[in-house]
CSV table of C-alpha atoms in Angstrom, one decimal:
chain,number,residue,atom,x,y,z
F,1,UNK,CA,44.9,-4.3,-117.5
F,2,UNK,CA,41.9,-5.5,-114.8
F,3,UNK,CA,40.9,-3.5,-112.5
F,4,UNK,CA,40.6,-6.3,-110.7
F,5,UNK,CA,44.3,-6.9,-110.7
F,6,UNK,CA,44.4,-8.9,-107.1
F,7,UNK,CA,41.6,-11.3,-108.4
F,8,UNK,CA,44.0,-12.5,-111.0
F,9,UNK,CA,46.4,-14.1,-108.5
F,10,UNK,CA,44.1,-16.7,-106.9
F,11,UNK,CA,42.3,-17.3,-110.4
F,12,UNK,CA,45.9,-18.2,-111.1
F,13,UNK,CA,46.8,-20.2,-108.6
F,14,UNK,CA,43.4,-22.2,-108.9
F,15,UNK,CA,44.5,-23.3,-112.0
F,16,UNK,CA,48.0,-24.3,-111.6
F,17,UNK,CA,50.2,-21.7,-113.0
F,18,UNK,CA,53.4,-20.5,-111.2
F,19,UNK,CA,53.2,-17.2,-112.2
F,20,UNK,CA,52.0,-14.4,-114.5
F,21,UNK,CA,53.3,-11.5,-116.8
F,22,UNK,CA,52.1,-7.9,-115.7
F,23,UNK,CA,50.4,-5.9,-118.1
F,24,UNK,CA,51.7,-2.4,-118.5
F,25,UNK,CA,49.0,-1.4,-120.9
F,26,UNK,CA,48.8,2.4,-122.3
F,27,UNK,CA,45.4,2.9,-121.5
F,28,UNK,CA,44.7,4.8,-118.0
F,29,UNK,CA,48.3,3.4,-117.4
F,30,UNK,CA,48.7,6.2,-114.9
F,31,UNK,CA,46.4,4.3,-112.8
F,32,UNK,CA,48.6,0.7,-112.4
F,33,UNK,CA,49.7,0.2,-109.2
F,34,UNK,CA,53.6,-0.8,-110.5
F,35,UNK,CA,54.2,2.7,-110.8
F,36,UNK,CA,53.8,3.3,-107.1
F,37,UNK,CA,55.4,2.2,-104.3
F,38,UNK,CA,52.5,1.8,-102.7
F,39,UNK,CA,51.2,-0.5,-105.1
F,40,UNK,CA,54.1,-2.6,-105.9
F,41,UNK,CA,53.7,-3.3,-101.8
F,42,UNK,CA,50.0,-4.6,-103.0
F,43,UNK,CA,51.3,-6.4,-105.5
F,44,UNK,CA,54.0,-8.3,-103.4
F,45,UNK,CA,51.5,-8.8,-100.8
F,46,UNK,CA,49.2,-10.6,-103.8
F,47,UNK,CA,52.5,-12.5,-104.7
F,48,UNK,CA,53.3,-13.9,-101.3
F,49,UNK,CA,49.4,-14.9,-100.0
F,50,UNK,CA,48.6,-16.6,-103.2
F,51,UNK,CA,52.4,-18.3,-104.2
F,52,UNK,CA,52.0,-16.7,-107.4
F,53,UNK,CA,55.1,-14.8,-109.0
F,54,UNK,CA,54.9,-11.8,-111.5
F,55,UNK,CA,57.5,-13.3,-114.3
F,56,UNK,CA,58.3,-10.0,-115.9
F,57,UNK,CA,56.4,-6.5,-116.9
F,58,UNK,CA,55.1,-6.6,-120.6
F,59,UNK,CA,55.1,-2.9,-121.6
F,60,UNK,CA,52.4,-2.7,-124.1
F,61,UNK,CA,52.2,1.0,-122.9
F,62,UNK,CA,54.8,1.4,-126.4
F,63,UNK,CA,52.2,0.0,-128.8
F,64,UNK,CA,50.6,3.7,-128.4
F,65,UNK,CA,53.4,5.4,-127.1
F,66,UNK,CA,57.4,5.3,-128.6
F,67,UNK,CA,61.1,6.0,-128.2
F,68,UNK,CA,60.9,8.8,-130.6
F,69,UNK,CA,59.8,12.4,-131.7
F,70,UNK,CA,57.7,14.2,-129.3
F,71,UNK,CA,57.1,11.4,-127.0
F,72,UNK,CA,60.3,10.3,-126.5
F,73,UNK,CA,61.1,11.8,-123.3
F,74,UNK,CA,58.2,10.4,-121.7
F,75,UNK,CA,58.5,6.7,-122.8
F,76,UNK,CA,61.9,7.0,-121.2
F,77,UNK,CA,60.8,8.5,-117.9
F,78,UNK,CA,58.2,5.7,-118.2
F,79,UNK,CA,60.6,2.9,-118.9
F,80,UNK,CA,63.1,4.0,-116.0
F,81,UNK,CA,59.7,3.4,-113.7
F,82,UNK,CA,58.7,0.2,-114.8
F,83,UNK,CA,62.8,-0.4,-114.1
F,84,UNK,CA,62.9,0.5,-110.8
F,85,UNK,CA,59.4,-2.0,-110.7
F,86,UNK,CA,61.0,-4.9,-112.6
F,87,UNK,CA,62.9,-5.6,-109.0
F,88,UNK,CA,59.5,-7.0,-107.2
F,89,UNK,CA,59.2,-9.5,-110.7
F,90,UNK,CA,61.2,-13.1,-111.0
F,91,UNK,CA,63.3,-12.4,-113.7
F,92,UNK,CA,63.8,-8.6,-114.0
F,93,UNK,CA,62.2,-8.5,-117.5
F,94,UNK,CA,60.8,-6.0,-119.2
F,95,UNK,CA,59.3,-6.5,-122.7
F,96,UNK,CA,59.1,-3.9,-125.0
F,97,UNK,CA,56.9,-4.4,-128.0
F,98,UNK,CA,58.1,-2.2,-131.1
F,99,UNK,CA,55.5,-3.4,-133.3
F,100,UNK,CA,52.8,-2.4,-135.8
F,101,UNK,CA,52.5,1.9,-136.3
F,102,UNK,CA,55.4,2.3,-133.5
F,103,UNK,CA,58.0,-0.5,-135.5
F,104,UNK,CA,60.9,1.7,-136.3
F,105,UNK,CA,60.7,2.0,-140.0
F,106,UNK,CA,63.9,3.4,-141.3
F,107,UNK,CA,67.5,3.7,-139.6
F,108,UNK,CA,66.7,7.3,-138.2
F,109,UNK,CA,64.4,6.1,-136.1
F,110,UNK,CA,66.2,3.2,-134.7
F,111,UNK,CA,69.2,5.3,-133.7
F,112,UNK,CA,66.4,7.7,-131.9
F,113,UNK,CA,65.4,4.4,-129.8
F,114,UNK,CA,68.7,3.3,-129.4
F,115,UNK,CA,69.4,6.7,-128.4
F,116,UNK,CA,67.2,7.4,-125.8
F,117,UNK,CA,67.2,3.9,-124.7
F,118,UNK,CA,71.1,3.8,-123.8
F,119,UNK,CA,70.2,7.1,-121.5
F,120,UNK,CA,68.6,5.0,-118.9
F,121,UNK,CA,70.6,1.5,-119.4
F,122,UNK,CA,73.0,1.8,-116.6
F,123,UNK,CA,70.3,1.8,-114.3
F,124,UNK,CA,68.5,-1.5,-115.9
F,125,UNK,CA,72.2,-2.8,-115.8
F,126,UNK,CA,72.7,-1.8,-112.5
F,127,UNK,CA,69.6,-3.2,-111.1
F,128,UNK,CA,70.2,-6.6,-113.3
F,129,UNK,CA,66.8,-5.9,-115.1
F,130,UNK,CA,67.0,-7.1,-118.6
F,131,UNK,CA,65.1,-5.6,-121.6
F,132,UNK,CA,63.6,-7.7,-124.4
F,133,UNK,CA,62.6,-6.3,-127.7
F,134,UNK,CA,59.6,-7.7,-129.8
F,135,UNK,CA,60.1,-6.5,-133.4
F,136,UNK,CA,58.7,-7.1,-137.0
F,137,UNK,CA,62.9,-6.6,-138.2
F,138,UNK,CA,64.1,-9.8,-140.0
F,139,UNK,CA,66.7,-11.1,-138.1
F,140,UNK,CA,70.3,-9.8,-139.4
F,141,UNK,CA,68.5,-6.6,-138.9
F,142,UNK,CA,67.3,-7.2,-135.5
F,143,UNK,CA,70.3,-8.5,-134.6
F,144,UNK,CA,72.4,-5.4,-136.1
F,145,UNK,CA,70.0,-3.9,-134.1
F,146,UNK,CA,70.4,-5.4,-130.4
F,147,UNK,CA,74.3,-5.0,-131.1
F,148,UNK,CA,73.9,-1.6,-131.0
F,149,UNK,CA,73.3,-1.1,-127.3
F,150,UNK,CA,76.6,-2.9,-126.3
F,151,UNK,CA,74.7,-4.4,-123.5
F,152,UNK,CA,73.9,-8.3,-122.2
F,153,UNK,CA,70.8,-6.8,-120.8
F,154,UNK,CA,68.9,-6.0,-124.2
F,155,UNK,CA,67.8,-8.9,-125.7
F,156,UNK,CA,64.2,-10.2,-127.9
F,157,UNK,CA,61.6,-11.2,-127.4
F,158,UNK,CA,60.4,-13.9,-129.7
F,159,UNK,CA,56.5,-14.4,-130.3
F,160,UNK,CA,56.1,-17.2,-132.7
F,161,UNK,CA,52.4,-16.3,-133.5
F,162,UNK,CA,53.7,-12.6,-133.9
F,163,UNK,CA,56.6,-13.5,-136.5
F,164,UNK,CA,54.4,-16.2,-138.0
F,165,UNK,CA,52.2,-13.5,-139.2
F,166,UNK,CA,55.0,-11.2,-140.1
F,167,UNK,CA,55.3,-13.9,-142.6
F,168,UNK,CA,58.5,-15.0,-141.0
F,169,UNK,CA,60.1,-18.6,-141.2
């Protein structure tokens, strides 16, 4: 995540795009202003002078952190933040990458996510904020998977260079 965050807007602008995903990276996440209040106003204000629109918040905060063990109860308190911060993006996305050493490698730890996913759904639903997994599951699984939350607002997130590798079709 910059540190020159507002700098991306007009560099944006300048060449043509619409809009842009926020980072939500794990490192000194403490530190980006979509936690805040304060800083979403910054960020709106950096949305209406330059035109350009934040599309949706990709968490890559849970390619360190995850849904399960010790840190579970933070990446939920984190999630229900970045939440109540979808509402100043354009489509009231958040993705969640579940990838790489925090993919959920056997059934025990999907029900964990699941788990402690569904504690804080009603308030995505409520706020029509949708959630969008990217996985390395094959696809009955992933789908077996998204079922399980009973929910129109948890969906994937497809990253063809990402399944490609995966050695997906």
């Amino acid at each position: 995540f910059p540190t020159d965050w507002q700098r991306e807007f007009s560099i944006t602008k300048e060449m043509g795009f619409v809009a842009i995903e926020w980072l939500f990276d794990w490192v000194d996440f403490e530190n980006n202003p979509i936690l805040t209040g304060k800083g979403r106003m910054k960020i709106e204000k950096a949305i209406k002078e330059s035109g350009v629109k934040v599309s949706s918040i990709c968490a890559d905060y849970y390619m360190e952190y995850t849904f399960t063990g010790d840190q579970a109860e933070k990446s939920v308190k984190v999630l229900n933040q970045l939440i109540e911060a979808a509402s100043i993006t354009s489509e009231k996305l958040i993705l969640v990458p579940l990838l790489e050493k925090n993919a959920p490698k056997t059934n025990e730890e999907k029900n964990e996510i699941i788990l402690n996913i569904k504690k804080i759904l009603p308030e995505a639903e409520k706020n029509g904020v949708r959630i969008a997994f990217e996985t390395e599951m094959p696809t009955g699984e992933l789908l077996e998977f998204l079922k399980s939350f009973n929910s129109e607002n948890v969906g994937a997130y497809y990253d063809i260079g990402n399944a490609t590798s995966y050695g997906f079709n």
